C-alpha positions as a Python dict, from the first residue, in 0.01 Angstrom:
ca = {
    (1, 'X'): (0, 0, 0),
    (2, 'X'): (242, 293, 30),
    (3, 'X'): (584, 318, -138),
    (4, 'X'): (841, 362, 137),
    (5, 'X'): (1212, 447, 116),
    (6, 'X'): (1407, 391, 439),
    (7, 'X'): (1759, 539, 451),
    (8, 'X'): (2018, 452, 718),
    (9, 'X'): (2374, 574, 776),
    (10, 'X'): (2659, 616, 1027),
    (11, 'X'): (2592, 338, 1277),
    (12, 'X'): (2942, 188, 1295),
    (13, 'X'): (3285, 277, 1431),
    (14, 'X'): (3634, 129, 1433),
    (15, 'X'): (3528, -62, 1743),
    (16, 'X'): (3250, -254, 1574),
    (17, 'X'): (2906, -280, 1411),
    (18, 'X'): (2842, -229, 1039),
    (19, 'X'): (2556, -33, 887),
    (20, 'X'): (2498, -308, 631),
    (21, 'X'): (2452, -558, 915),
    (22, 'X'): (2225, -327, 1115),
    (23, 'X'): (2016, -290, 799),
    (24, 'X'): (1971, -668, 785),
    (25, 'X'): (1846, -659, 1146),
    (26, 'X'): (1586, -401, 1044),
    (27, 'X'): (1495, -599, 732),
    (28, 'X'): (1455, -917, 937),
    (29, 'X'): (1187, -752, 1151),
    (30, 'X'): (1017, -570, 864),
    (31, 'X'): (975, -896, 674),
    (32, 'X'): (751, -1011, 959),
    (33, 'X'): (522, -716, 877),
    (34, 'X'): (470, -847, 522),
    (35, 'X'): (649, -569, 340),
    (36, 'X'): (686, -611, -38),
    (37, 'X'): (1036, -525, -160),
    (38, 'X'): (1041, -310, -475),
    (39, 'X'): (1418, -330, -519),
    (40, 'X'): (1718, -510, -380),
    (41, 'X'): (1843, -334, -67),
    (42, 'X'): (2062, -47, -190),
    (43, 'X'): (2421, 8, -76),
    (44, 'X'): (2532, 357, -176),
    (45, 'X'): (2895, 465, -150),
    (46, 'X'): (2936, 840, -98),
    (47, 'X'): (3222, 1085, -163),
    (48, 'X'): (3530, 891, -43),
    (49, 'X'): (3735, 1208, 1),
    (50, 'X'): (3538, 1340, 298),
    (51, 'X'): (3768, 1296, 603),
    (52, 'X'): (3482, 1235, 850),
    (53, 'X'): (3324, 963, 636),
    (54, 'X'): (3209, 644, 808),
    (55, 'X'): (3440, 342, 814),
    (56, 'X'): (3301, 188, 495),
    (57, 'X'): (3162, 515, 357),
    (58, 'X'): (2836, 334, 278),
    (59, 'X'): (2478, 444, 331),
    (60, 'X'): (2183, 207, 294),
    (61, 'X'): (1828, 223, 163),
    (62, 'X'): (1540, -24, 180),
    (63, 'X'): (1266, 30, -80),
    (64, 'X'): (935, -148, -26),
    (65, 'X'): (557, -124, -4),
    (66, 'X'): (370, -133, 326),
    (67, 'X'): (43, -16, 476),
    (68, 'X'): (201, 35, 820),
    (69, 'X'): (447, 326, 782),
    (70, 'X'): (429, 439, 1147),
    (71, 'X'): (496, 89, 1277),
    (72, 'X'): (776, 46, 1021),
    (73, 'X'): (957, 359, 1136),
    (74, 'X'): (911, 271, 1503),
    (75, 'X'): (1068, -72, 1449),
    (76, 'X'): (1360, 66, 1247),
    (77, 'X'): (1430, 341, 1499),
    (78, 'X'): (1427, 94, 1791),
    (79, 'X'): (1677, -138, 1621),
    (80, 'X'): (1904, 153, 1532),
    (81, 'X'): (1906, 287, 1889),
    (82, 'X'): (1976, -57, 2037),
    (83, 'X'): (2256, -154, 1797),
    (84, 'X'): (2424, 161, 1668),
    (85, 'X'): (2766, 271, 1795),
    (86, 'X'): (2597, 603, 1875),
    (87, 'X'): (2507, 460, 2215),
    (88, 'X'): (2882, 466, 2287),
    (89, 'X'): (2915, 817, 2140),
    (90, 'X'): (3123, 672, 1854),
    (91, 'X'): (2880, 732, 1568),
    (92, 'X'): (2632, 995, 1450),
    (93, 'X'): (2351, 775, 1328),
    (94, 'X'): (2063, 884, 1111),
    (95, 'X'): (1750, 720, 975),
    (96, 'X'): (1504, 876, 729),
    (97, 'X'): (1172, 753, 594),
    (98, 'X'): (1021, 897, 277),
    (99, 'X'): (670, 799, 168),
    (100, 'X'): (652, 859, -206),
    (101, 'X'): (630, 661, -528),
    (102, 'X'): (854, 913, -703),
    (103, 'X'): (1169, 1053, -544),
    (104, 'X'): (1156, 1437, -547),
    (105, 'X'): (1408, 1598, -783),
    (106, 'X'): (1575, 1798, -506),
    (107, 'X'): (1652, 1477, -316),
    (108, 'X'): (1798, 1318, -631),
    (109, 'X'): (2018, 1626, -687),
    (110, 'X'): (2119, 1621, -321),
    (111, 'X'): (2230, 1257, -360),
    (112, 'X'): (2436, 1347, -668),
    (113, 'X'): (2619, 1621, -478),
    (114, 'X'): (2697, 1376, -196),
    (115, 'X'): (2911, 1183, -444),
    (116, 'X'): (3156, 1463, -520),
    (117, 'X'): (3147, 1745, -265),
    (118, 'X'): (3107, 1836, 101),
    (119, 'X'): (2748, 1878, 221),
    (120, 'X'): (2639, 2104, 506),
    (121, 'X'): (2366, 2016, 757),
    (122, 'X'): (2181, 2336, 663),
    (123, 'X'): (2124, 2199, 312),
    (124, 'X'): (1988, 1875, 454),
    (125, 'X'): (1754, 2055, 694),
    (126, 'X'): (1615, 2266, 411),
    (127, 'X'): (1520, 1957, 209),
    (128, 'X'): (1370, 1779, 508),
    (129, 'X'): (1141, 2076, 573),
    (130, 'X'): (1012, 2065, 212),
    (131, 'X'): (916, 1698, 197),
    (132, 'X'): (707, 1432, 367),
    (133, 'X'): (1002, 1299, 564),
    (134, 'X'): (1018, 1134, 905),
    (135, 'X'): (1364, 1119, 1058),
    (136, 'X'): (1568, 1045, 1367),
    (137, 'X'): (1932, 1133, 1436),
    (138, 'X'): (2187, 1083, 1711),
    (139, 'X'): (2498, 1276, 1808),
    (140, 'X'): (2573, 1541, 1546),
    (141, 'X'): (2309, 1372, 1326),
    (142, 'X'): (2544, 1378, 1025),
    (143, 'X'): (2421, 1028, 943),
    (144, 'X'): (2103, 1192, 816),
    (145, 'X'): (2302, 1326, 520),
    (146, 'X'): (2401, 977, 408),
    (147, 'X'): (2054, 840, 482),
    (148, 'X'): (1891, 1096, 253),
    (149, 'X'): (2162, 1045, -12),
    (150, 'X'): (2087, 671, -12),
    (151, 'X'): (1719, 744, -73),
    (152, 'X'): (1798, 989, -354),
    (153, 'X'): (2040, 763, -541),
    (154, 'X'): (1807, 518, -716),
    (155, 'X'): (2091, 354, -914),
    (156, 'X'): (1916, 436, -1238),
    (157, 'X'): (2249, 435, -1419),
    (158, 'X'): (2526, 174, -1403),
    (159, 'X'): (2521, -46, -1093),
    (160, 'X'): (2668, -363, -945),
    (161, 'X'): (2578, -611, -671),
    (162, 'X'): (2747, -715, -349),
    (163, 'X'): (2683, -1032, -152),
    (164, 'X'): (2779, -982, 212),
    (165, 'X'): (2797, -1274, 454),
    (166, 'X'): (2816, -1213, 828),
    (167, 'X'): (2990, -1430, 1088),
    (168, 'X'): (2854, -1581, 1406),
    (169, 'X'): (3171, -1530, 1607),
    (170, 'X'): (3345, -1195, 1559),
    (171, 'X'): (3633, -1297, 1787),
    (172, 'X'): (3780, -1557, 1552),
    (173, 'X'): (3986, -1495, 1239),
    (174, 'X'): (3795, -1497, 913),
    (175, 'X'): (3863, -1826, 736),
    (176, 'X'): (3831, -1840, 358),
    (177, 'X'): (3995, -2094, 125),
    (178, 'X'): (4232, -1913, -110),
    (179, 'X'): (4231, -2209, -350),
    (180, 'X'): (3852, -2205, -388),
    (181, 'X'): (3850, -1826, -425),
    (182, 'X'): (4109, -1841, -703),
    (183, 'X'): (3894, -2096, -889),
    (184, 'X'): (3594, -1862, -861),
    (185, 'X'): (3801, -1563, -969),
    (186, 'X'): (3949, -1741, -1272),
    (187, 'X'): (3617, -1892, -1381),
    (188, 'X'): (3427, -1733, -1669),
    (189, 'X'): (3096, -1852, -1521),
    (190, 'X'): (3077, -1580, -1256),
    (191, 'X'): (3071, -1203, -1304),
    (192, 'X'): (3268, -1122, -988),
    (193, 'X'): (3548, -867, -968),
    (194, 'X'): (3818, -753, -724),
    (195, 'X'): (3829, -1081, -529),
    (196, 'X'): (4208, -1098, -514),
    (197, 'X'): (4499, -861, -571),
    (198, 'X'): (4754, -1083, -742),
    (199, 'X'): (5012, -801, -730),
    (200, 'X'): (5020, -816, -350),
    (201, 'X'): (4892, -1174, -306),
    (202, 'X'): (4607, -1035, -100),
    (203, 'X'): (4249, -1160, -54),
    (204, 'X'): (4011, -866, -96),
    (205, 'X'): (3676, -1021, 2),
    (206, 'X'): (3757, -1037, 375),
    (207, 'X'): (3787, -720, 586),
    (208, 'X'): (4022, -695, 883),
    (209, 'X'): (3825, -499, 1143),
    (210, 'X'): (3610, -592, 1441),
    (211, 'X'): (3288, -570, 1240),
    (212, 'X'): (3053, -865, 1181),
    (213, 'X'): (3130, -902, 808),
    (214, 'X'): (3268, -1246, 719),
    (215, 'X'): (3326, -1184, 349),
    (216, 'X'): (3187, -968, 68),
    (217, 'X'): (3183, -1062, -299),
    (218, 'X'): (3116, -806, -573),
    (219, 'X'): (2980, -875, -920),
    (220, 'X'): (2758, -774, -1210),
    (221, 'X'): (2482, -1028, -1148),
    (222, 'X'): (2308, -1126, -820),
    (223, 'X'): (2245, -1486, -927),
    (224, 'X'): (2613, -1526, -1019),
    (225, 'X'): (2709, -1400, -674),
    (226, 'X'): (2487, -1655, -501),
    (227, 'X'): (2634, -1934, -714),
    (228, 'X'): (2989, -1813, -646),
    (229, 'X'): (2921, -1812, -272),
    (230, 'X'): (2808, -2175, -290),
    (231, 'X'): (3150, -2266, -434),
    (232, 'X'): (3350, -2075, -173),
    (233, 'X'): (3504, -2293, 97),
    (234, 'X'): (3496, -2132, 441),
    (235, 'X'): (3639, -2239, 777),
    (236, 'X'): (3385, -2071, 1002),
    (237, 'X'): (3006, -2043, 1025),
    (238, 'X'): (2811, -1771, 849),
    (239, 'X'): (2517, -1628, 1045),
    (240, 'X'): (2335, -1465, 751),
    (241, 'X'): (2390, -1315, 408),
    (242, 'X'): (2228, -1049, 192),
    (243, 'X'): (2267, -922, -163),
    (244, 'X'): (2279, -545, -213),
    (245, 'X'): (2246, -346, -535),
    (246, 'X'): (2514, -80, -533),
    (247, 'X'): (2700, 200, -708),
    (248, 'X'): (3039, 60, -610),
    (249, 'X'): (3258, -44, -900),
    (250, 'X'): (3102, 228, -1119),
    (251, 'X'): (3329, 534, -1058),
    (252, 'X'): (3009, 733, -1014),
    (253, 'X'): (3193, 984, -794),
    (254, 'X'): (3433, 1076, -1075),
    (255, 'X'): (3180, 1194, -1337),
    (256, 'X'): (3211, 1555, -1218),
    (257, 'X'): (3444, 1774, -1428),
    (258, 'X'): (3658, 1987, -1197),
    (259, 'X'): (3689, 2360, -1259),
    (260, 'X'): (4049, 2451, -1172),
    (261, 'X'): (3945, 2814, -1124),
    (262, 'X'): (3708, 2713, -847),
    (263, 'X'): (3856, 2404, -681),
    (264, 'X'): (3709, 2314, -343),
    (265, 'X'): (3864, 2094, -78),
    (266, 'X'): (3729, 1735, -66),
    (267, 'X'): (3579, 1756, -415),
    (268, 'X'): (3586, 1443, -631),
    (269, 'X'): (3601, 1453, -1009),
    (270, 'X'): (3834, 1466, -1306),
    (271, 'X'): (4044, 1714, -1501),
    (272, 'X'): (4168, 1710, -1861),
    (273, 'X'): (4503, 1875, -1916),
    (274, 'X'): (4864, 1864, -2026),
    (275, 'X'): (5169, 1758, -1827),
    (276, 'X'): (5356, 2087, -1782),
    (277, 'X'): (5663, 1956, -1596),
    (278, 'X'): (5860, 1635, -1583),
    (279, 'X'): (5723, 1401, -1309),
    (280, 'X'): (5876, 1470, -968),
    (281, 'X'): (5957, 1172, -745),
    (282, 'X'): (5951, 1263, -375),
    (283, 'X'): (6047, 1082, -57),
    (284, 'X'): (5858, 756, -11),
    (285, 'X'): (5839, 690, -384),
    (286, 'X'): (5533, 910, -437),
    (287, 'X'): (5511, 1107, -761),
    (288, 'X'): (5382, 1456, -830),
    (289, 'X'): (5261, 1568, -1172),
    (290, 'X'): (5196, 1928, -1270),
    (291, 'X'): (4887, 1958, -1491),
    (292, 'X'): (4794, 2262, -1700),
    (293, 'X'): (4437, 2313, -1819),
    (294, 'X'): (4316, 2637, -1981),
    (295, 'X'): (4607, 2831, -1826),
    (296, 'X'): (4529, 2695, -1479),
    (297, 'X'): (4757, 2452, -1295),
    (298, 'X'): (4719, 2184, -1030),
    (299, 'X'): (4951, 1930, -869),
    (300, 'X'): (4845, 1566, -897),
    (301, 'X'): (4976, 1312, -648),
    (302, 'X'): (5028, 945, -732),
    (303, 'X'): (5107, 744, -422),
    (304, 'X'): (5345, 449, -405),
    (305, 'X'): (5083, 187, -298),
    (306, 'X'): (4898, 235, -628),
    (307, 'X'): (5195, 51, -790),
    (308, 'X'): (5066, 48, -1150),
    (309, 'X'): (4974, 418, -1149),
    (310, 'X'): (5314, 502, -1003),
    (311, 'X'): (5493, 301, -1273),
    (312, 'X'): (5297, 468, -1553),
    (313, 'X'): (5322, 822, -1417),
    (314, 'X'): (5703, 805, -1398),
    (315, 'X'): (5709, 753, -1775),
    (316, 'X'): (5496, 1055, -1859),
    (317, 'X'): (5663, 1347, -2035),
    (318, 'X'): (5604, 1720, -2057),
    (319, 'X'): (5340, 1776, -2325),
    (320, 'X'): (5149, 1452, -2275),
    (321, 'X'): (4772, 1504, -2268),
    (322, 'X'): (4592, 1322, -1988),
    (323, 'X'): (4270, 1292, -1793),
    (324, 'X'): (4316, 1238, -1420),
    (325, 'X'): (4037, 1154, -1178),
    (326, 'X'): (4051, 1171, -801),
    (327, 'X'): (3988, 1383, -493),
    (328, 'X'): (4106, 1727, -385),
    (329, 'X'): (4306, 1729, -61),
    (330, 'X'): (4334, 2006, 194),
    (331, 'X'): (4615, 2262, 158),
    (332, 'X'): (4939, 2178, 339),
    (333, 'X'): (5258, 2367, 424),
    (334, 'X'): (5434, 2222, 120),
    (335, 'X'): (5156, 2220, -136),
    (336, 'X'): (4846, 2405, -238),
    (337, 'X'): (4540, 2189, -303),
    (338, 'X'): (4639, 1858, -463),
    (339, 'X'): (4443, 1617, -681),
    (340, 'X'): (4504, 1268, -541),
    (341, 'X'): (4489, 1046, -849),
    (342, 'X'): (4254, 746, -862),
    (343, 'X'): (4304, 687, -1234),
    (344, 'X'): (4506, 821, -1525),
    (345, 'X'): (4381, 817, -1881),
    (346, 'X'): (4646, 901, -2140),
    (347, 'X'): (4479, 1075, -2434),
    (348, 'X'): (4785, 1177, -2638),
    (349, 'X'): (5157, 1110, -2611),
    (350, 'X'): (5401, 1378, -2718),
    (351, 'X'): (5687, 1279, -2948),
    (352, 'X'): (6007, 1209, -2759),
    (353, 'X'): (6315, 1315, -2956),
    (354, 'X'): (6679, 1278, -2854),
    (355, 'X'): (6999, 1425, -2998),
    (356, 'X'): (7241, 1178, -3157),
    (357, 'X'): (7614, 1246, -3182),
    (358, 'X'): (7706, 1254, -3555),
    (359, 'X'): (7978, 1040, -3712),
    (360, 'X'): (8299, 1197, -3840),
    (361, 'X'): (8294, 1210, -4221),
    (362, 'X'): (8669, 1157, -4233),
    (363, 'X'): (8724, 855, -4004),
    (364, 'X'): (8365, 741, -3943),
    (365, 'X'): (8404, 757, -3564),
    (366, 'X'): (8124, 889, -3341),
    (367, 'X'): (8201, 1250, -3248),
    (368, 'X'): (8194, 1387, -2894),
    (369, 'X'): (7999, 1690, -2773),
    (370, 'X'): (8217, 1992, -2696),
    (371, 'X'): (7950, 2145, -2473),
    (372, 'X'): (7596, 2274, -2475),
    (373, 'X'): (7524, 2434, -2815),
    (374, 'X'): (7898, 2423, -2905),
    (375, 'X'): (7881, 2142, -3155),
    (376, 'X'): (8083, 1820, -3184),
    (377, 'X'): (8447, 1717, -3231),
    (378, 'X'): (8611, 1399, -3352),
    (379, 'X'): (8858, 1288, -3084),
    (380, 'X'): (9067, 1103, -3346),
    (381, 'X'): (9120, 1356, -3623),
    (382, 'X'): (8992, 1678, -3464),
    (383, 'X'): (8724, 1754, -3724),
    (384, 'X'): (8443, 1969, -3589),
    (385, 'X'): (8071, 1973, -3678),
    (386, 'X'): (7769, 2182, -3582),
    (387, 'X'): (7520, 1943, -3739),
    (388, 'X'): (7275, 1807, -3480),
    (389, 'X'): (7103, 1482, -3559),
    (390, 'X'): (6776, 1395, -3389),
    (391, 'X'): (6596, 1065, -3349),
    (392, 'X'): (6241, 995, -3232),
    (393, 'X'): (6233, 714, -2980),
    (394, 'X'): (5946, 480, -2902),
    (395, 'X'): (5758, 568, -2583),
    (396, 'X'): (5742, 298, -2313),
    (397, 'X'): (5374, 365, -2246),
    (398, 'X'): (5061, 367, -2460),
    (399, 'X'): (4740, 566, -2471),
    (400, 'X'): (4462, 425, -2255),
    (401, 'X'): (4317, 398, -1906),
    (402, 'X'): (4533, 305, -1607),
    (403, 'X'): (4413, 215, -1256),
    (404, 'X'): (4585, 137, -926),
    (405, 'X'): (4626, -227, -827),
    (406, 'X'): (4296, -368, -687),
    (407, 'X'): (4403, -338, -321),
    (408, 'X'): (4463, 36, -369),
    (409, 'X'): (4131, 102, -544),
    (410, 'X'): (3834, 274, -383),
    (411, 'X'): (3508, 85, -332),
    (412, 'X'): (3365, 310, -602),
    (413, 'X'): (3646, 257, -854),
    (414, 'X'): (3528, 94, -1174),
    (415, 'X'): (3763, -198, -1248),
    (416, 'X'): (3896, -250, -1599),
    (417, 'X'): (3697, -571, -1647),
    (418, 'X'): (3365, -384, -1602),
    (419, 'X'): (3418, -149, -1897),
    (420, 'X'): (3176, -256, -2168),
    (421, 'X'): (2976, -463, -1918),
    (422, 'X'): (2775, -187, -1750),
    (423, 'X'): (2430, -257, -1602),
    (424, 'X'): (2161, -32, -1751),
    (425, 'X'): (1780, -53, -1751),
    (426, 'X'): (1762, -379, -1562),
    (427, 'X'): (1454, -474, -1359),
    (428, 'X'): (1551, -470, -995),
    (429, 'X'): (1283, -673, -820),
    (430, 'X'): (1479, -919, -602),
    (431, 'X'): (1502, -1267, -751),
    (432, 'X'): (1608, -1601, -608),
    (433, 'X'): (1769, -1624, -265),
    (434, 'X'): (1894, -1275, -183),
    (435, 'X'): (1854, -1272, 198),
    (436, 'X'): (1889, -1561, 436),
    (437, 'X'): (1947, -1619, 807),
    (438, 'X'): (2110, -1952, 892),
}
């Protein structure tokens, strides 16, 4: 049997469909052809700072063995054409099939670049011409970029899992019991994360669009996710569910160190530097930080909805050493390129010293300042002094990593609770019930 990698991307729009759901439709038919899965279906999040990204910014890959590659591609293409939003000219779908046991290095490198920079179609076309690839695209065919990136990202490093359930009736409101979800979230039995944002009292497992997703639970272990789903009380019928292996919750897009001499729009990554100016609060409660790194400067924006990041950034001082990760925005009339912060790591806090008015030696009263650099004067007896006393005050913040509240985090953002619990070198052959149609 032949090792096959089937990548799919850009089949949805704001009006409906979901590439994860369309992938389950393909998988449903391929199972009838006796394929042997070699991995969980892969859900790969790409660079979230690309403005023309798909709604969920997710590309998909099915990895399996089959002796019918031509039939496989024909089935997948037919399902894509019949169900993609491309038929309404609202998507630019792409599907790619690679027949190879080992993923070529240039495809792996291509997938890495798709995490942190803009990719041109010319680069994609060059790789396609070099490899044993069958493909089909619609519209601008930009979906082929994500499809190839999904194939190239084998999740050989840290990874998570996502259980997605789909609803039978997309016209009704998604009904999930908050009480049961809180019990799951608080339990130590399950390895789930980002179920609820307690800061905003918001359920995070249910989307709000017209797509077929009922709910989606994320976690470190696929068996835990299945068990958590069985404890979740729902008020509507699920039509099917699937468990994906994914790079979300890993911050994989922020492993790229940014070169401030050669910053490019839409890049994702991080910069180490020093706060060179006091934080500037602008209209709307957003905060701008000026960062200096090797004599180069960049503005970093912390937006109000991040809440925790905003609170921390206001307390930063000139001279503090930080690492900030995020995405580079396009130039505007007011600002040059800006790094939109997705996390702040405080590496070193500068000492904060304040001047203290001395006490009069004659009458022991606190003296008053006469003016800048003019010394002090006792208002009772008139004694003057040029002695300046200083006192170091305790900073209100500590060194460490700070993230936005869960509702303001990217799909790719690695939550605090996952640090120290990374998934490495784990066998990925699907186990237990990972795909079911009700």
